[in-house]
Tab-separated table of C-alpha atoms in Angstrom:
chain	number	residue	atom	x	y	z
A	1225	GLY	CA	0.463	24.077	15.027
A	1226	GLN	CA	-0.325	26.910	17.460
A	1227	ASN	CA	-3.949	27.081	16.253
A	1228	ILE	CA	-4.652	23.420	16.832
A	1229	ASP	CA	-5.309	21.937	20.255
A	1230	GLN	CA	-5.386	18.231	21.037
A	1231	PRO	CA	-4.549	16.232	24.177
A	1232	THR	CA	-0.887	15.361	24.593
A	1233	GLU	CA	-1.390	11.776	25.686
A	1234	MET	CA	-4.161	9.230	26.135
A	1235	THR	CA	-4.226	5.632	27.320
A	1236	ALA	CA	-6.742	2.922	26.558
A	1237	THR	CA	-7.222	-0.816	26.831
A	1238	GLU	CA	-7.028	-3.288	23.974
A	1239	GLY	CA	-10.486	-3.886	22.522
A	1240	ALA	CA	-11.889	-0.627	23.838
A	1241	ILE	CA	-13.014	2.541	22.025
A	1242	VAL	CA	-11.155	5.835	22.281
A	1243	GLN	CA	-12.028	9.323	21.052
A	1244	ILE	CA	-9.281	11.843	20.341
A	1245	ASN	CA	-10.531	15.428	20.202
A	1246	CYS	CA	-9.128	18.328	18.237
A	1247	THR	CA	-10.095	21.980	18.214
A	1248	TYR	CA	-8.751	24.466	15.740
A	1249	GLN	CA	-8.899	28.123	14.842
A	1250	THR	CA	-8.394	29.197	11.285
A	1251	SER	CA	-9.920	31.324	8.599
A	1252	GLY	CA	-10.501	29.917	5.141
A	1253	PHE	CA	-11.013	26.398	6.302
A	1254	ASN	CA	-10.318	23.782	3.631
A	1255	GLY	CA	-10.575	20.398	5.292
A	1256	LEU	CA	-9.571	18.611	8.465
A	1257	PHE	CA	-7.301	15.584	8.194
A	1258	TRP	CA	-6.103	12.928	10.605
A	1259	TYR	CA	-2.749	11.199	10.329
A	1260	GLN	CA	-1.166	8.350	12.297
A	1261	GLN	CA	2.529	8.395	13.122
A	1262	HIS	CA	4.380	5.509	14.727
A	1263	ALA	CA	7.553	6.360	16.599
A	1264	GLY	CA	10.428	7.083	14.228
A	1265	GLU	CA	8.279	6.790	11.133
A	1266	ALA	CA	6.606	9.170	8.740
A	1267	PRO	CA	2.920	10.116	9.206
A	1268	THR	CA	0.354	8.196	7.198
A	1269	PHE	CA	-3.050	9.471	6.173
A	1270	LEU	CA	-6.119	8.132	8.028
A	1271	SER	CA	-9.141	10.206	7.096
A	1272	TYR	CA	-10.439	13.654	6.288
A	1273	ASN	CA	-13.611	15.714	6.639
A	1274	VAL	CA	-14.641	18.625	4.490
A	1275	LEU	CA	-18.312	18.817	5.487
A	1276	ASP	CA	-19.906	18.496	8.897
A	1277	GLY	CA	-20.667	15.012	10.086
A	1278	LEU	CA	-19.173	11.620	10.527
A	1279	GLU	CA	-16.912	9.769	8.097
A	1280	GLU	CA	-16.402	6.078	8.763
A	1281	LYS	CA	-13.501	3.976	7.496
A	1282	GLY	CA	-13.429	0.557	9.092
A	1283	ARG	CA	-12.305	0.820	12.710
A	1284	PHE	CA	-11.627	4.532	12.329
A	1285	SER	CA	-14.205	7.314	12.152
A	1286	SER	CA	-13.750	11.059	12.076
A	1287	PHE	CA	-16.228	13.759	12.905
A	1288	LEU	CA	-16.248	17.441	12.026
A	1289	SER	CA	-18.187	20.492	13.191
A	1290	ARG	CA	-17.001	23.519	11.242
A	1291	SER	CA	-19.089	25.986	13.245
A	1292	LYS	CA	-17.448	24.818	16.451
A	1293	GLY	CA	-13.964	24.351	15.023
A	1294	TYR	CA	-14.013	20.827	16.389
A	1295	SER	CA	-13.143	17.356	15.171
A	1296	TYR	CA	-12.598	14.000	16.734
A	1297	LEU	CA	-11.068	10.691	15.682
A	1298	LEU	CA	-12.809	7.584	16.982
A	1299	LEU	CA	-10.887	4.342	17.138
A	1300	LYS	CA	-12.875	1.148	17.778
A	1301	GLU	CA	-11.745	-2.338	18.770
A	1302	LEU	CA	-8.353	-1.018	19.761
A	1303	GLN	CA	-5.316	-3.138	18.967
A	1304	MET	CA	-1.813	-2.921	20.352
A	1305	LYS	CA	-0.583	-1.732	16.969
A	1306	ASP	CA	-2.781	1.362	17.328
A	1307	SER	CA	-0.284	2.728	19.854
A	1308	ALA	CA	0.973	5.761	17.956
A	1309	SER	CA	0.727	9.502	17.718
A	1310	TYR	CA	-2.428	10.871	16.048
A	1311	LEU	CA	-2.068	14.200	14.287
A	1312	CYS	CA	-4.880	16.590	13.621
A	1313	VAL	CA	-4.190	18.651	10.470
A	1314	TYR	CA	-6.013	21.478	8.765
A	1315	TYR	CA	-5.199	23.094	5.482
A	1316	ALA	CA	-4.468	26.785	5.836
A	1317	SER	CA	-5.765	28.971	3.060
A	1318	GLY	CA	-3.574	31.388	1.124
A	1319	GLY	CA	-3.493	29.869	-2.309
A	1320	SER	CA	-1.437	26.778	-1.654
A	1321	TYR	CA	-3.425	25.204	1.194
A	1322	ILE	CA	-0.552	24.251	3.411
A	1323	PRO	CA	-1.045	21.253	5.745
A	1324	THR	CA	-0.731	22.630	9.269
A	1325	PHE	CA	-0.135	19.990	11.949
A	1326	GLY	CA	-1.094	19.878	15.585
A	1327	ARG	CA	1.426	18.518	18.101
A	1328	GLY	CA	-0.316	15.173	18.068
A	1329	THR	CA	-1.870	12.913	20.666
A	1330	SER	CA	0.229	9.996	21.834
A	1331	LEU	CA	-2.060	7.012	22.296
A	1332	ILE	CA	-0.870	4.111	24.419
A	1333	VAL	CA	-2.880	0.905	24.183
A	1334	HIS	CA	-2.501	-1.506	27.112
A	1335	PRO	CA	-3.299	-5.223	26.984
B	181	SER	CA	1.271	4.744	-8.610
B	182	GLN	CA	2.952	7.647	-6.931
B	183	THR	CA	5.998	7.186	-4.752
B	184	ILE	CA	8.227	9.529	-2.809
B	185	HIS	CA	11.869	8.898	-2.097
B	186	GLN	CA	13.816	10.697	0.587
B	187	TRP	CA	17.422	10.075	1.531
B	188	PRO	CA	19.464	9.463	3.523
B	189	ALA	CA	17.473	7.807	6.308
B	190	THR	CA	19.963	8.776	9.008
B	191	LEU	CA	22.750	11.288	9.088
B	192	VAL	CA	25.315	12.359	11.680
B	193	GLN	CA	27.047	15.614	10.869
B	194	PRO	CA	29.472	17.849	12.796
B	195	VAL	CA	28.564	21.401	13.690
B	196	GLY	CA	29.532	23.768	10.894
B	197	SER	CA	29.344	21.177	8.147
B	198	PRO	CA	27.056	21.510	5.097
B	199	LEU	CA	23.837	19.617	4.578
B	200	SER	CA	21.962	18.361	1.549
B	201	LEU	CA	18.801	16.256	1.818
B	202	GLU	CA	17.092	15.193	-1.363
B	203	CYS	CA	13.526	14.228	-2.063
B	204	THR	CA	12.037	13.034	-5.338
B	205	VAL	CA	8.491	12.162	-6.317
B	206	GLU	CA	7.434	9.753	-9.046
B	207	GLY	CA	4.121	9.173	-10.771
B	208	THR	CA	2.683	12.682	-10.579
B	209	SER	CA	3.207	16.095	-12.121
B	210	ASN	CA	3.196	19.594	-10.654
B	211	PRO	CA	2.920	18.463	-7.041
B	212	ASN	CA	3.036	20.772	-4.066
B	213	LEU	CA	6.168	19.902	-2.117
B	214	TYR	CA	6.934	20.466	1.554
B	215	TRP	CA	9.811	20.147	4.015
B	216	TYR	CA	8.896	19.667	7.672
B	217	ARG	CA	11.036	19.221	10.767
B	218	GLN	CA	9.973	17.356	13.867
B	219	ALA	CA	11.919	17.792	17.078
B	220	ALA	CA	11.736	14.987	19.634
B	221	GLY	CA	8.225	14.827	21.160
B	222	ARG	CA	7.035	17.796	19.142
B	223	GLY	CA	4.732	18.394	16.218
B	224	LEU	CA	5.686	18.909	12.600
B	225	GLN	CA	7.028	22.359	11.861
B	226	LEU	CA	6.732	23.523	8.267
B	227	LEU	CA	10.089	24.767	6.920
B	228	PHE	CA	9.521	25.314	3.203
B	229	TYR	CA	6.918	24.664	0.575
B	230	SER	CA	6.946	24.879	-3.175
B	231	VAL	CA	4.163	25.133	-5.733
B	232	GLY	CA	6.410	24.933	-8.792
B	233	ILE	CA	9.943	24.823	-10.151
B	234	GLY	CA	12.064	27.540	-8.614
B	235	GLN	CA	9.215	28.688	-6.363
B	236	ILE	CA	10.128	28.386	-2.713
B	237	SER	CA	8.326	29.838	0.299
B	238	SER	CA	9.976	29.866	3.678
B	239	GLU	CA	7.952	29.623	6.839
B	240	VAL	CA	10.664	29.894	9.471
B	241	PRO	CA	13.808	32.063	9.289
B	242	GLN	CA	16.864	29.914	9.901
B	243	ASN	CA	20.118	28.796	8.391
B	244	LEU	CA	18.375	26.318	6.072
B	245	SER	CA	17.401	26.810	2.446
B	246	ALA	CA	15.449	24.830	-0.101
B	247	SER	CA	15.501	24.512	-3.850
B	248	ARG	CA	13.351	22.878	-6.485
B	249	PRO	CA	15.514	22.482	-9.613
B	250	GLN	CA	13.079	20.075	-11.265
B	251	ASP	CA	9.321	19.552	-11.019
B	252	ARG	CA	9.574	16.500	-8.779
B	253	GLN	CA	12.788	17.212	-6.920
B	254	PHE	CA	13.033	19.102	-3.655
B	255	ILE	CA	16.316	19.737	-1.858
B	256	LEU	CA	16.929	20.971	1.678
B	257	SER	CA	20.355	22.513	2.290
B	258	SER	CA	22.472	24.267	4.832
B	259	LYS	CA	25.916	25.829	4.502
B	260	LYS	CA	26.766	25.440	8.203
B	261	LEU	CA	24.814	23.186	10.514
B	262	LEU	CA	23.976	24.148	14.093
B	263	LEU	CA	23.306	21.824	17.020
B	264	SER	CA	19.710	23.032	16.994
B	265	ASP	CA	19.274	21.696	13.460
B	266	SER	CA	19.087	18.142	14.832
B	267	GLY	CA	15.709	16.533	14.259
B	268	PHE	CA	13.573	14.384	12.044
B	269	TYR	CA	13.176	15.945	8.586
B	270	LEU	CA	10.242	14.930	6.436
B	271	CYS	CA	9.543	15.645	2.811
B	272	ALA	CA	5.956	15.493	1.626
B	273	TRP	CA	3.976	16.011	-1.541
B	274	ARG	CA	0.356	16.366	-2.453
B	275	ASP	CA	-1.632	16.953	-5.601
B	276	ARG	CA	-2.893	20.462	-6.210
B	277	GLY	CA	-6.460	20.880	-5.108
B	278	LEU	CA	-8.277	21.606	-1.949
B	279	ASN	CA	-8.768	18.262	-0.301
B	280	THR	CA	-5.894	16.010	-1.266
B	281	GLU	CA	-3.955	14.237	1.413
B	282	ALA	CA	-0.205	14.624	1.818
B	283	PHE	CA	2.175	11.741	1.359
B	284	PHE	CA	5.423	11.612	3.267
B	285	GLY	CA	8.875	10.284	2.576
B	286	GLN	CA	10.518	7.957	5.080
B	287	GLY	CA	12.175	10.848	6.868
B	288	THR	CA	15.815	11.681	7.670
B	289	ARG	CA	17.020	11.489	11.238
B	290	LEU	CA	19.687	14.211	11.450
B	291	THR	CA	21.977	14.407	14.460
B	292	VAL	CA	24.372	17.361	14.589
B	293	VAL	CA	27.276	16.686	16.932
């Protein structure tokens, strides 16, 4: 994860909107993924971007700019259950496209 | 549908004891398989990955090893555990191809005492 940078922790209020940024450095880019991980549980897939632009999936949207090595995850209408760690992941090239994880952003949603 | 099974969920082992964690995938063929470790408050560190039976690539030198005796079976082992081996171990699979998401097992919480 040393080539992925995302904030360590963020806080937000229930019902609000929060944007979690991620910057990365890699050659042979093959997609940028976002995962959600609740404490003590395995990560679960949220969304991915291959091309530049915005992908929307319900309350979650993800944006990618390949030229800038930048992505963000946008969470709308925050709920308490959204309190979790959000992991930015890119696939490293080299034949097997290994998922490479950032350290994650711990999001705390307050009532 | 595809499923991934990883066991045990929790494990407490003494220093110097052996380790064997098993992961199996159902409902798919020729998956890429991965073992990750997550230390408390840290990101996922890739330990091993496999693109086929008997093909293991190691990312981090350590006293752990991995094997893939069957297409959908991935085993993480150690002959002698160290205190530093404590952590949350996750097995994952994904279909071959550029843009397929990874699916994770439930994880194994290993505490070496």
